[in-house]
PDB file of C-alpha atoms in Angstrom:
ATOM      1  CA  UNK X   1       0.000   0.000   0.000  1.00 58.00           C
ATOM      2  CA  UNK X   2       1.423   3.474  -1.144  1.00 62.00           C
ATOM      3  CA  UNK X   3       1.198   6.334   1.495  1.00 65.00           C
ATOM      4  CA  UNK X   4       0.850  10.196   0.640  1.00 63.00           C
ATOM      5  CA  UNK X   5       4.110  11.688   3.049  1.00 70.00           C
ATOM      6  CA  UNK X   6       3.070  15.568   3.620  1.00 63.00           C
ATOM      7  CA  UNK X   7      -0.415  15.822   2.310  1.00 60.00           C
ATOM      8  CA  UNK X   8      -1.787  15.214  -1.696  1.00 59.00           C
ATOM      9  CA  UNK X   9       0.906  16.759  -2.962  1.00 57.00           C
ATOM     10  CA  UNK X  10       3.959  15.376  -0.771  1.00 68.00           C
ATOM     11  CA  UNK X  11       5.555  11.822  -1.944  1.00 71.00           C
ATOM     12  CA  UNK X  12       4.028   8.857  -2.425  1.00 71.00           C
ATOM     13  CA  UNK X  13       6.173   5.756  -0.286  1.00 71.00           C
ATOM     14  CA  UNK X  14       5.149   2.326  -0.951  1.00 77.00           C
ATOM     15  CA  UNK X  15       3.770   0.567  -3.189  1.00 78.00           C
ATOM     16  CA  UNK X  16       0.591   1.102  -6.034  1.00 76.00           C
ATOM     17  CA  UNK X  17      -0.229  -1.730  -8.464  1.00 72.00           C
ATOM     18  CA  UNK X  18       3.329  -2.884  -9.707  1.00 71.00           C
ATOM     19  CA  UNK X  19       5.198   0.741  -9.073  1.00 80.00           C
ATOM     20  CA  UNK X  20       7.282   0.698  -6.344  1.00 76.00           C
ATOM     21  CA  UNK X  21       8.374   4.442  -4.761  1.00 75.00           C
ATOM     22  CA  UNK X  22      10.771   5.852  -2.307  1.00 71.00           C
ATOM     23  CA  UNK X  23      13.205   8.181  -1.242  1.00 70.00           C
ATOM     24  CA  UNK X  24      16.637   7.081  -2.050  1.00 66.00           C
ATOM     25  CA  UNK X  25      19.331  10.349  -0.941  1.00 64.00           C
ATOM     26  CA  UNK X  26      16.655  12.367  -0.829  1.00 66.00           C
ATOM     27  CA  UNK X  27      15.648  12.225  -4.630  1.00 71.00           C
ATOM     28  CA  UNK X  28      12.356  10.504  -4.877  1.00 73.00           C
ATOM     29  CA  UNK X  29      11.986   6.930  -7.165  1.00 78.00           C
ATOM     30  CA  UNK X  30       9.781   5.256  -8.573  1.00 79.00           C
ATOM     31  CA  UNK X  31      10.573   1.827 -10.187  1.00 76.00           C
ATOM     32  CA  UNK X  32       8.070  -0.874 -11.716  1.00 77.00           C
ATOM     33  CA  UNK X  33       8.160  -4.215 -10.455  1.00 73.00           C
ATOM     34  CA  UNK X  34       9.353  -6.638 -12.912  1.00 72.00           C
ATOM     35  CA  UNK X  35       8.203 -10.165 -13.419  1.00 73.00           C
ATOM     36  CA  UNK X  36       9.500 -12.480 -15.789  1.00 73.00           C
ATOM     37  CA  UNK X  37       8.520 -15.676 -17.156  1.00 78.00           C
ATOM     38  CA  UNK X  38      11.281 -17.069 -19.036  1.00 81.00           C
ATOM     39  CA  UNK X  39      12.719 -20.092 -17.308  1.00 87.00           C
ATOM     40  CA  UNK X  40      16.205 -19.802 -15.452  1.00 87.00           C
ATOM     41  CA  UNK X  41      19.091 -20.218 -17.522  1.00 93.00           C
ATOM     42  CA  UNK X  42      22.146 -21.351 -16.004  1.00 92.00           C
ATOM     43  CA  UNK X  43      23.818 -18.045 -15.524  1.00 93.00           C
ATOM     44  CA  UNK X  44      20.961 -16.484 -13.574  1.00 92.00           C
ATOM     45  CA  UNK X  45      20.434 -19.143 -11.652  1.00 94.00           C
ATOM     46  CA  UNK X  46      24.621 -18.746 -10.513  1.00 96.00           C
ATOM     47  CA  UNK X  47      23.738 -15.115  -9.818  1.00 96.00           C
ATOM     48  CA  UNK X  48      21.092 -15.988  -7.437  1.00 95.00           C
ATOM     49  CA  UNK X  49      22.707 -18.428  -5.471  1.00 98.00           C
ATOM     50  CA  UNK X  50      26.045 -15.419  -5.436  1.00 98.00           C
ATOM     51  CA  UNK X  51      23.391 -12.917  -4.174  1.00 98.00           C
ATOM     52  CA  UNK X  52      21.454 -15.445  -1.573  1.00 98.00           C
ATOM     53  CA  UNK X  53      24.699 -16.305   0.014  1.00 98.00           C
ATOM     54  CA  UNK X  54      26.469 -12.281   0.197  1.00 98.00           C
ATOM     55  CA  UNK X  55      22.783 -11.550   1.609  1.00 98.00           C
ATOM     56  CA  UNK X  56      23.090 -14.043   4.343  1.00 98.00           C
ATOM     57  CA  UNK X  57      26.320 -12.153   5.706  1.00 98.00           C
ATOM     58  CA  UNK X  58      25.241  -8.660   4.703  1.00 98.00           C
ATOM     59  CA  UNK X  59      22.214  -8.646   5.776  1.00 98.00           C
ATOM     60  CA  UNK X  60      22.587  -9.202   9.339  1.00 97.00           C
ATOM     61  CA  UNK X  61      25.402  -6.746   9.405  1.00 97.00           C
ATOM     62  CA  UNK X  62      23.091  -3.833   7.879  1.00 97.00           C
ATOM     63  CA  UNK X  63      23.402  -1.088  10.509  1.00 97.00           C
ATOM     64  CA  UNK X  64      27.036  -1.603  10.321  1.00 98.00           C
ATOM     65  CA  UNK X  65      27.111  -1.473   6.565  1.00 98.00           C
ATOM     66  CA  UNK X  66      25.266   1.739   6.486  1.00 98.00           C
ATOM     67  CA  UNK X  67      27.976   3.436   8.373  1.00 98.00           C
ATOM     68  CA  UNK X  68      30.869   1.600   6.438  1.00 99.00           C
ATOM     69  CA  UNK X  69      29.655   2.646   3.157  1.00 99.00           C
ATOM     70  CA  UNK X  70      27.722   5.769   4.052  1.00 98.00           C
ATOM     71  CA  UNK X  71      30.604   8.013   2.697  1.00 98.00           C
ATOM     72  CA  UNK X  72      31.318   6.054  -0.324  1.00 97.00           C
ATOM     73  CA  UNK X  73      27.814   6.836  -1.673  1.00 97.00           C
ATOM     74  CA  UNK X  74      27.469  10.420  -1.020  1.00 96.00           C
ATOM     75  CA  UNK X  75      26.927  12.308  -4.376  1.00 93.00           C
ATOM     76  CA  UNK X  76      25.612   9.302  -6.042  1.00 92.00           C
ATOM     77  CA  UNK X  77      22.064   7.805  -6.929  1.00 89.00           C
ATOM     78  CA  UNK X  78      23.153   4.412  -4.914  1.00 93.00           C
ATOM     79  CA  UNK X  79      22.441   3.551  -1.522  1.00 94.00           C
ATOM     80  CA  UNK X  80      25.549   1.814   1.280  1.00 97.00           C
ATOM     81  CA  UNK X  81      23.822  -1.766   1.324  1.00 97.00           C
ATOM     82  CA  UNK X  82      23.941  -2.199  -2.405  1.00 96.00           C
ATOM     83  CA  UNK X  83      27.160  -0.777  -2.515  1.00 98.00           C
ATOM     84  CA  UNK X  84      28.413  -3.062  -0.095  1.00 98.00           C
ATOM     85  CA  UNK X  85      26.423  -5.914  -2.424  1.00 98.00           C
ATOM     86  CA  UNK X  86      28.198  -4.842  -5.534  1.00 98.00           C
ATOM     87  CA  UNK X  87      32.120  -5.023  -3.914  1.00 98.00           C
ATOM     88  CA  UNK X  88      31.812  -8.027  -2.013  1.00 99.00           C
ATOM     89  CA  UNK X  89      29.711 -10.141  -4.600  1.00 98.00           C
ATOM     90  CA  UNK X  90      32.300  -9.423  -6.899  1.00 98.00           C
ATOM     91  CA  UNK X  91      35.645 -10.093  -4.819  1.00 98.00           C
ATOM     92  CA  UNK X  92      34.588 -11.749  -1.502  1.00 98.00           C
ATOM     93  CA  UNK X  93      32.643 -15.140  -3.301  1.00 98.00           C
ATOM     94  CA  UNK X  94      34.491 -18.324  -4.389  1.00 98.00           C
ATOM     95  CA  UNK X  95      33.233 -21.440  -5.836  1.00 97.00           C
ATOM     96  CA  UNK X  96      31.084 -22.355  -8.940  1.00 96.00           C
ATOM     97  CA  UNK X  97      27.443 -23.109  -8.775  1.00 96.00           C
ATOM     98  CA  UNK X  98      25.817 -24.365  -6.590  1.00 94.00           C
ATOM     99  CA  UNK X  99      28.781 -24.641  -4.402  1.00 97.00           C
ATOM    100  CA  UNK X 100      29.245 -20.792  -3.633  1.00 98.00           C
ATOM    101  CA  UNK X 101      30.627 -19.828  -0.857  1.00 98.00           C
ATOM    102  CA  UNK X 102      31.994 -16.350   1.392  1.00 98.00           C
ATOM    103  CA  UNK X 103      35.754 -15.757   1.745  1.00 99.00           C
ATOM    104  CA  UNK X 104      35.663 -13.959   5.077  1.00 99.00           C
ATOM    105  CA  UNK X 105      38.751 -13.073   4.583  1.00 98.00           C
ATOM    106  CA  UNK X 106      38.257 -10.485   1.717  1.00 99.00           C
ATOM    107  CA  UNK X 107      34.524  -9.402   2.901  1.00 99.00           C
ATOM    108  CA  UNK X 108      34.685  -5.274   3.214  1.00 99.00           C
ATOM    109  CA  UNK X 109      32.142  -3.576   5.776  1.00 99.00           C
ATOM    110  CA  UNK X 110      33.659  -0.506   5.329  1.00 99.00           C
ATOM    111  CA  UNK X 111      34.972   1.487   2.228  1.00 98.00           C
ATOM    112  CA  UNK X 112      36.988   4.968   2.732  1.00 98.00           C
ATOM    113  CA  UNK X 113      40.347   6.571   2.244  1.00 97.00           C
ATOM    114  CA  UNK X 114      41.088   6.544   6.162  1.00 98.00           C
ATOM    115  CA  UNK X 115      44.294   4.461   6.661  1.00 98.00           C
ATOM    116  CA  UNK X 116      43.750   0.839   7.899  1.00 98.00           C
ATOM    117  CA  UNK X 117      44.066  -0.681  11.215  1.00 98.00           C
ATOM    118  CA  UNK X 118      48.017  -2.258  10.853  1.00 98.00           C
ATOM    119  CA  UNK X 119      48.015  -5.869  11.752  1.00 98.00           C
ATOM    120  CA  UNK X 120      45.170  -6.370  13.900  1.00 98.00           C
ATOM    121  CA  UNK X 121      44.390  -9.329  15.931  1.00 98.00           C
ATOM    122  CA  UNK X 122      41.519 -10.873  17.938  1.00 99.00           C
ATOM    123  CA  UNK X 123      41.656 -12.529  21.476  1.00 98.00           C
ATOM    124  CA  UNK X 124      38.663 -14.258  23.645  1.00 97.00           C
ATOM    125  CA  UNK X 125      38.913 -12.665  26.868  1.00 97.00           C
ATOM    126  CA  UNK X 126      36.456 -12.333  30.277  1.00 94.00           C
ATOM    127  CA  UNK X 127      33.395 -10.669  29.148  1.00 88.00           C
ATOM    128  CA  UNK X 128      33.901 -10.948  24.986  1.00 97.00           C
ATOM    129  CA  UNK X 129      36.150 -10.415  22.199  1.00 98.00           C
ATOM    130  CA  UNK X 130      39.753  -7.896  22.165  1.00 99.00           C
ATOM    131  CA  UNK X 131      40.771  -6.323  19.150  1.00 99.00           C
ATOM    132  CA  UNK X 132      44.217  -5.444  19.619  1.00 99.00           C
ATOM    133  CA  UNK X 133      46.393  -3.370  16.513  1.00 99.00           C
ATOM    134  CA  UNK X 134      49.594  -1.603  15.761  1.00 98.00           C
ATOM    135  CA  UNK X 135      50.405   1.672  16.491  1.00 97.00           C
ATOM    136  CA  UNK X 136      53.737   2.479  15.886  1.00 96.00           C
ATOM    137  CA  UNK X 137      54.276   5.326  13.963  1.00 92.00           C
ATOM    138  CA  UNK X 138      51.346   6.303  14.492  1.00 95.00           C
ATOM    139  CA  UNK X 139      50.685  10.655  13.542  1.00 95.00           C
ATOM    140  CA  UNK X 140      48.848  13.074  15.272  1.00 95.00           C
ATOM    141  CA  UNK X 141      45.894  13.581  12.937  1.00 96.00           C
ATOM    142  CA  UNK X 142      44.996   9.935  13.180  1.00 98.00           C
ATOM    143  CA  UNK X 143      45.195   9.478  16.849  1.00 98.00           C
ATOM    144  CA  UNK X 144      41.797  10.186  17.490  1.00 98.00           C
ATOM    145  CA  UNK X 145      40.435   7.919  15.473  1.00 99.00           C
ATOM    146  CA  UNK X 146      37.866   5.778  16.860  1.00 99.00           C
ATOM    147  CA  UNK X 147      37.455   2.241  16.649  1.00 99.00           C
ATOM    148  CA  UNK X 148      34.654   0.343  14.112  1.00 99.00           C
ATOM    149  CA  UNK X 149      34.523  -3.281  15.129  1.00 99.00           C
ATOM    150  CA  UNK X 150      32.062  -5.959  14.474  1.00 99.00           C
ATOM    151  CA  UNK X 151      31.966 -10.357  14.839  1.00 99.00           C
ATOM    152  CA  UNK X 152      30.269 -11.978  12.784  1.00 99.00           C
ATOM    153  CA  UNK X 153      29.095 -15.739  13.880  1.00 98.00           C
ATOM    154  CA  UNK X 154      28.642 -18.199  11.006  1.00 96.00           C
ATOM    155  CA  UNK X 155      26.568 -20.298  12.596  1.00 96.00           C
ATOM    156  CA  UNK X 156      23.596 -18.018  14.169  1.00 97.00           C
ATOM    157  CA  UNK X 157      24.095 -15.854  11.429  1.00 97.00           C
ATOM    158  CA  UNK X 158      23.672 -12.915  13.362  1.00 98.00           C
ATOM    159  CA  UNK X 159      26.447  -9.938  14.454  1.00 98.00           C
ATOM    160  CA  UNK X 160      27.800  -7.698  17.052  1.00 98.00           C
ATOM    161  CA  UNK X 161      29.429  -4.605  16.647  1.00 98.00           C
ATOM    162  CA  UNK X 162      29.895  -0.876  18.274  1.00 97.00           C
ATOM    163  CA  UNK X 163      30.279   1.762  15.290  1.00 98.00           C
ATOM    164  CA  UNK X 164      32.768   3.914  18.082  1.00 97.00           C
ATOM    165  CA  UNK X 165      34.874   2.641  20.401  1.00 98.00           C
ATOM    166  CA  UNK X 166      38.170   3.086  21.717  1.00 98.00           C
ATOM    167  CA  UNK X 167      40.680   5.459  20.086  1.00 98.00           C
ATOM    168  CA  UNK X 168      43.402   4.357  17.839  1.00 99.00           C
ATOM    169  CA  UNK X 169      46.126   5.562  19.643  1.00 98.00           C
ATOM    170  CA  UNK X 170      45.257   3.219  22.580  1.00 98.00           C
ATOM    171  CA  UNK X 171      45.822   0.343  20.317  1.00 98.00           C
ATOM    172  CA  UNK X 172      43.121  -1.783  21.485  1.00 98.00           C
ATOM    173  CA  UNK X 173      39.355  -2.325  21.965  1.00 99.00           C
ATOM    174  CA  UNK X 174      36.764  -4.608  23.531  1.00 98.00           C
ATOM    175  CA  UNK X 175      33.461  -5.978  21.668  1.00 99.00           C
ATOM    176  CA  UNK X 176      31.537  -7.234  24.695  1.00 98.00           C
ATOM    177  CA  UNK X 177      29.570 -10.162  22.792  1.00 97.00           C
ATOM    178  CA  UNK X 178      26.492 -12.268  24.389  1.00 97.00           C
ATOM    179  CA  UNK X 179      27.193 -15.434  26.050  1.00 95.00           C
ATOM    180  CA  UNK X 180      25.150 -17.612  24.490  1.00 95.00           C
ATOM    181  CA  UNK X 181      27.411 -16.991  21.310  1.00 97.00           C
ATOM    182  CA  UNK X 182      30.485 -17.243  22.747  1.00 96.00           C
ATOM    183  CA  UNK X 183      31.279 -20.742  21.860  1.00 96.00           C
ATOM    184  CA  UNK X 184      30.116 -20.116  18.128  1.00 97.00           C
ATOM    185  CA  UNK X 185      32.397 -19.726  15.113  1.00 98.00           C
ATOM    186  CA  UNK X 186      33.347 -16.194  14.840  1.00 98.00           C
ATOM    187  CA  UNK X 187      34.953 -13.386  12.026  1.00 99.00           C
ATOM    188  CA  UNK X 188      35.647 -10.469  12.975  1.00 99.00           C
ATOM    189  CA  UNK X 189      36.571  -7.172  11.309  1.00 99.00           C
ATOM    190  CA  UNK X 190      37.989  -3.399  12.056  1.00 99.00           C
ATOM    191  CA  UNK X 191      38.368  -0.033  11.036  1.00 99.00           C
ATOM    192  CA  UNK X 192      38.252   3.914  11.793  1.00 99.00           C
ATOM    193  CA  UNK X 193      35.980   6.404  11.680  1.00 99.00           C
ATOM    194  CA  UNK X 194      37.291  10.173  12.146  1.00 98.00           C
ATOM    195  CA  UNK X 195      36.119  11.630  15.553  1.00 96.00           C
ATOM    196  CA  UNK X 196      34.242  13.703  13.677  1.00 97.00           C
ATOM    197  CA  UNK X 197      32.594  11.007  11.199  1.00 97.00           C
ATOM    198  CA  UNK X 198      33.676  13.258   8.307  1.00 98.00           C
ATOM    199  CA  UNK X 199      36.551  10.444   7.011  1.00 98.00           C
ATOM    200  CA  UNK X 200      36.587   6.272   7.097  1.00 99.00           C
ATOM    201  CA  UNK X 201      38.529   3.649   6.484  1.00 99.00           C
ATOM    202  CA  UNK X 202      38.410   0.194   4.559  1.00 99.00           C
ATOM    203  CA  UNK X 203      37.495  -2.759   7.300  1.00 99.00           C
ATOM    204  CA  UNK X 204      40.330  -5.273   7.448  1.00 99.00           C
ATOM    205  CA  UNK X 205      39.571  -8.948   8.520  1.00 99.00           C
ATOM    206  CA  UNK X 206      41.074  -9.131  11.988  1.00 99.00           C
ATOM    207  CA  UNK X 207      41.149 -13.107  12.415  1.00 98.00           C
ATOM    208  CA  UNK X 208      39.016 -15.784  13.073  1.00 98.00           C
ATOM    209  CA  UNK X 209      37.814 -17.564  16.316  1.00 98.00           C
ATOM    210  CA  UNK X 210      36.647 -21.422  15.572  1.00 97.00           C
ATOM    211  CA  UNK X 211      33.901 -22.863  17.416  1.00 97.00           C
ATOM    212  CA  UNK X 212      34.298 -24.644  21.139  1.00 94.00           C
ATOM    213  CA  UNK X 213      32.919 -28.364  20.203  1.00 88.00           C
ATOM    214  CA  UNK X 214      32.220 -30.814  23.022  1.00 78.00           C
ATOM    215  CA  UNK X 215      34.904 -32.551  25.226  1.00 78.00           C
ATOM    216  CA  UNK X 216      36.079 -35.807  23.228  1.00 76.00           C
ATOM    217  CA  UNK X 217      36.941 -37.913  26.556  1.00 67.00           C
ATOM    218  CA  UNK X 218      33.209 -36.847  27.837  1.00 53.00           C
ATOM    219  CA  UNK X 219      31.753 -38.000  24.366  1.00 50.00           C
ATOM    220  CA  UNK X 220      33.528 -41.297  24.117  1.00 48.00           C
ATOM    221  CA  UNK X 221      32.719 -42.038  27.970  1.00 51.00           C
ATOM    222  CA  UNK X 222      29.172 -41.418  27.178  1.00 53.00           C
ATOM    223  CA  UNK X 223      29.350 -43.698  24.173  1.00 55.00           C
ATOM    224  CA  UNK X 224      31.095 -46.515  26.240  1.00 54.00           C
ATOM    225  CA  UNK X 225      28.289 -46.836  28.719  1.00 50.00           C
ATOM    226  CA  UNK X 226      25.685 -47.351  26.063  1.00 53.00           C
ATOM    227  CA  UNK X 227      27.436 -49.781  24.268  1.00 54.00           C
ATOM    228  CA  UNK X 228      28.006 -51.707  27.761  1.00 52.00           C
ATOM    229  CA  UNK X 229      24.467 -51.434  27.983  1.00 51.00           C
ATOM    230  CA  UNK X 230      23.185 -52.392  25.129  1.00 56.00           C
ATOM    231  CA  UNK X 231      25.435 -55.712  25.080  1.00 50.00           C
ATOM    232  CA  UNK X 232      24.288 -56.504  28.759  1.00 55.00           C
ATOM    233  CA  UNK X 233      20.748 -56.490  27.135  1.00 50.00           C
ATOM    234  CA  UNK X 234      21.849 -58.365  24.280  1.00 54.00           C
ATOM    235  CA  UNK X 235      22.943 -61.035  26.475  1.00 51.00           C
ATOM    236  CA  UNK X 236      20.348 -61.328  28.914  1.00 54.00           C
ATOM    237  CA  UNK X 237      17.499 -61.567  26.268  1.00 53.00           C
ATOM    238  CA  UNK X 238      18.981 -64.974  24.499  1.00 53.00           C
ATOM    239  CA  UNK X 239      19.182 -66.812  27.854  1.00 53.00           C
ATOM    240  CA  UNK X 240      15.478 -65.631  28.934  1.00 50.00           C
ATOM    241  CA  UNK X 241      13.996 -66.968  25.600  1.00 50.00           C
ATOM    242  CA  UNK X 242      16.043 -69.925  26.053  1.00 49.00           C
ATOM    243  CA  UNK X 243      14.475 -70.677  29.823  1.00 49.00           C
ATOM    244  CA  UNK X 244      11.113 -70.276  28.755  1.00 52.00           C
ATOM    245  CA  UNK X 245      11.951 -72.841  25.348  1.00 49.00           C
ATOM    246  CA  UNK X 246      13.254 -75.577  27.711  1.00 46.00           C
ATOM    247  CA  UNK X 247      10.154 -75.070  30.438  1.00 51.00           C
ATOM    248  CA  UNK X 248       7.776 -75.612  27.330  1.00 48.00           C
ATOM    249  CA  UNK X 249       9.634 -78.354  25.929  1.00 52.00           C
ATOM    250  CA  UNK X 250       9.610 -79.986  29.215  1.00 58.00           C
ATOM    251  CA  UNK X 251       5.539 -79.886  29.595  1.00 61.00           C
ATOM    252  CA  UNK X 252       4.971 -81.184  26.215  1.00 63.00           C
ATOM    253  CA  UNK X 253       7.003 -84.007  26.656  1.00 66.00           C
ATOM    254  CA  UNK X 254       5.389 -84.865  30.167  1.00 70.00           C
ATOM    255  CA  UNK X 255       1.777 -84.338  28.310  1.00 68.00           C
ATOM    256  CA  UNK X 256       3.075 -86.670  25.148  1.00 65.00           C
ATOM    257  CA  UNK X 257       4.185 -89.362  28.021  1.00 68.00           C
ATOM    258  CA  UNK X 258       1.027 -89.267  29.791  1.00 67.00           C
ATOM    259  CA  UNK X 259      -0.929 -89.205  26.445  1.00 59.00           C
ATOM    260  CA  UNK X 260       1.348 -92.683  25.465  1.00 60.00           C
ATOM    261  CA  UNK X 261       0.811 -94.470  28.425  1.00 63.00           C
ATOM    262  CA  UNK X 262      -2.997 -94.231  28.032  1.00 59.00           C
ATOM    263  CA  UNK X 263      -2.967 -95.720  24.388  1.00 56.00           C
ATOM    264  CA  UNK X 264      -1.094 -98.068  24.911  1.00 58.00           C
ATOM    265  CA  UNK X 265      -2.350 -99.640  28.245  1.00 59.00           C
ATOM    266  CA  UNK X 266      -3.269-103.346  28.859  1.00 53.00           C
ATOM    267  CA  UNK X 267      -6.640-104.022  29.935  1.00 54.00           C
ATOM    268  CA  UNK X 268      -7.328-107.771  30.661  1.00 56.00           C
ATOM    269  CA  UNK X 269      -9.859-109.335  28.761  1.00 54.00           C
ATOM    270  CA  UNK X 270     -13.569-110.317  30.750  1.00 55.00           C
ATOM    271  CA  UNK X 271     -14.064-113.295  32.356  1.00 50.00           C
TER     272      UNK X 271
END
């Protein structure tokens, strides 16, 4: 349903029939839905599976994304989320189709002339995650810098991030993360934002945290005892079947006796 912003004659948002409208940097659009029917050739179908699978990590990460690319966009008719689509579905995929997948490694959630965080790294620590980076020869102007970060866990598919944290001279930060994730496969990335928003840097991929799995020595223990069960009931169930064979065996043979002994009795003839 389209919606009149500002009275009859203010912009229409939403959507009419098969137009579309909005407000994209303040110019208002209006696009027409398409539709086709043609059947999926084998490119399109590639291109699909490349934009489900960017989607899955982008999409989560949207707030951050819209800061990260926020600059790169200003003066143009393109908006930060498909900006961030168009870099990172070109350079950050690998595989053919259908087996697409996301190098983490070159992902980009940020995109400025800023310089980069040098040589960052990533630590679990009490309470979440530490970014830690280099900064040696480090100037003045840059000093005041303040930390992007963000993880992003595979598994949940979901991320946490703070868009200003520490300063760059202090050459670390902490992402606090919840703890129900903490044992989750992470990827994290960092970069700067001027104090005064005005500048940014490219993200670089600050390392990667793999997943806590379960205690081997716990798992095979746990598997022991069910096997030792499960051949104690093996064993008991034979000799059980084989009491109650040789207790019926043992009446019929009595009842076949008795049965004998009957038919085959003497009687003495009458006198």
């Amino acid at each position: 349903m389209g919606k009149l912003k500002g009275g009859p004659f203010g912009t229409v948002h939403g959507k009419v029939g098969r137009l579309v409208s909005y407000v994209l940097n303040g110019e208002n659009i209006v696009r027409k839905i398409g539709k086709s029917s043609k059947p999926l050739t084998p490119a399109r179908k590639a291109n699909c599976e490349e934009m489900t699978v960017i989607n899955s990590f982008l999409s989560p990460s949207l707030n951050f994304i819209r800061s990260g690319f926020r600059l790169a966009v200003i003066g143009t008719n393109r908006n930060a989320y498909n900006e961030a689509i168009a870099y990172n579905k070109l350079n950050a995929l690998q595989g053919e189709y259908p087996n697409i997948s996301i190098d983490y490694t070159k992902i980009l959630v940020s995109k400025g002339s800023r310089p980069v965080a040098k040589t960052p790294q990533i630590a679990k620590v009490a309470g979440g995650i530490e970014f830690t980076w280099d900064t040696a020869d480090l100037t003045s102007q840059h000093m005041n810098d303040r930390a992007m970060v963000m993880v992003f866990f595979s598994k949940s598919k979901v991320t946490q991030y703070h868009l200003s944290g520490a300063k760059r001279a202090e050459g670390k930060d902490l992402l606090r993360i919840d703890s129900s994730l903490a044992d989750e496969q992470m990827e994290a990335y960092i970069s700067f934002i001027k104090d005064d928003t005005t500048e940014i840097s490219d993200s670089v991929y600050a390392g990667s945290i793999p997943a806590v799995l379960p205690k081997p020595s716990e798992k095979v223990a746990d598997g022991e005892a069910k096997t030792s069960t499960n051949i104690q009931l093996k064993a008991d169930l034979p000799q059980k079947h084989k009491k109650r064979k040789e207790k019926s065996g043992s009446k019929t043979s009595n009842q076949k006796k008795a049965v004998y002994k009957k038919l085959t009795r003497v009687y003495p003839a009458p006198s």
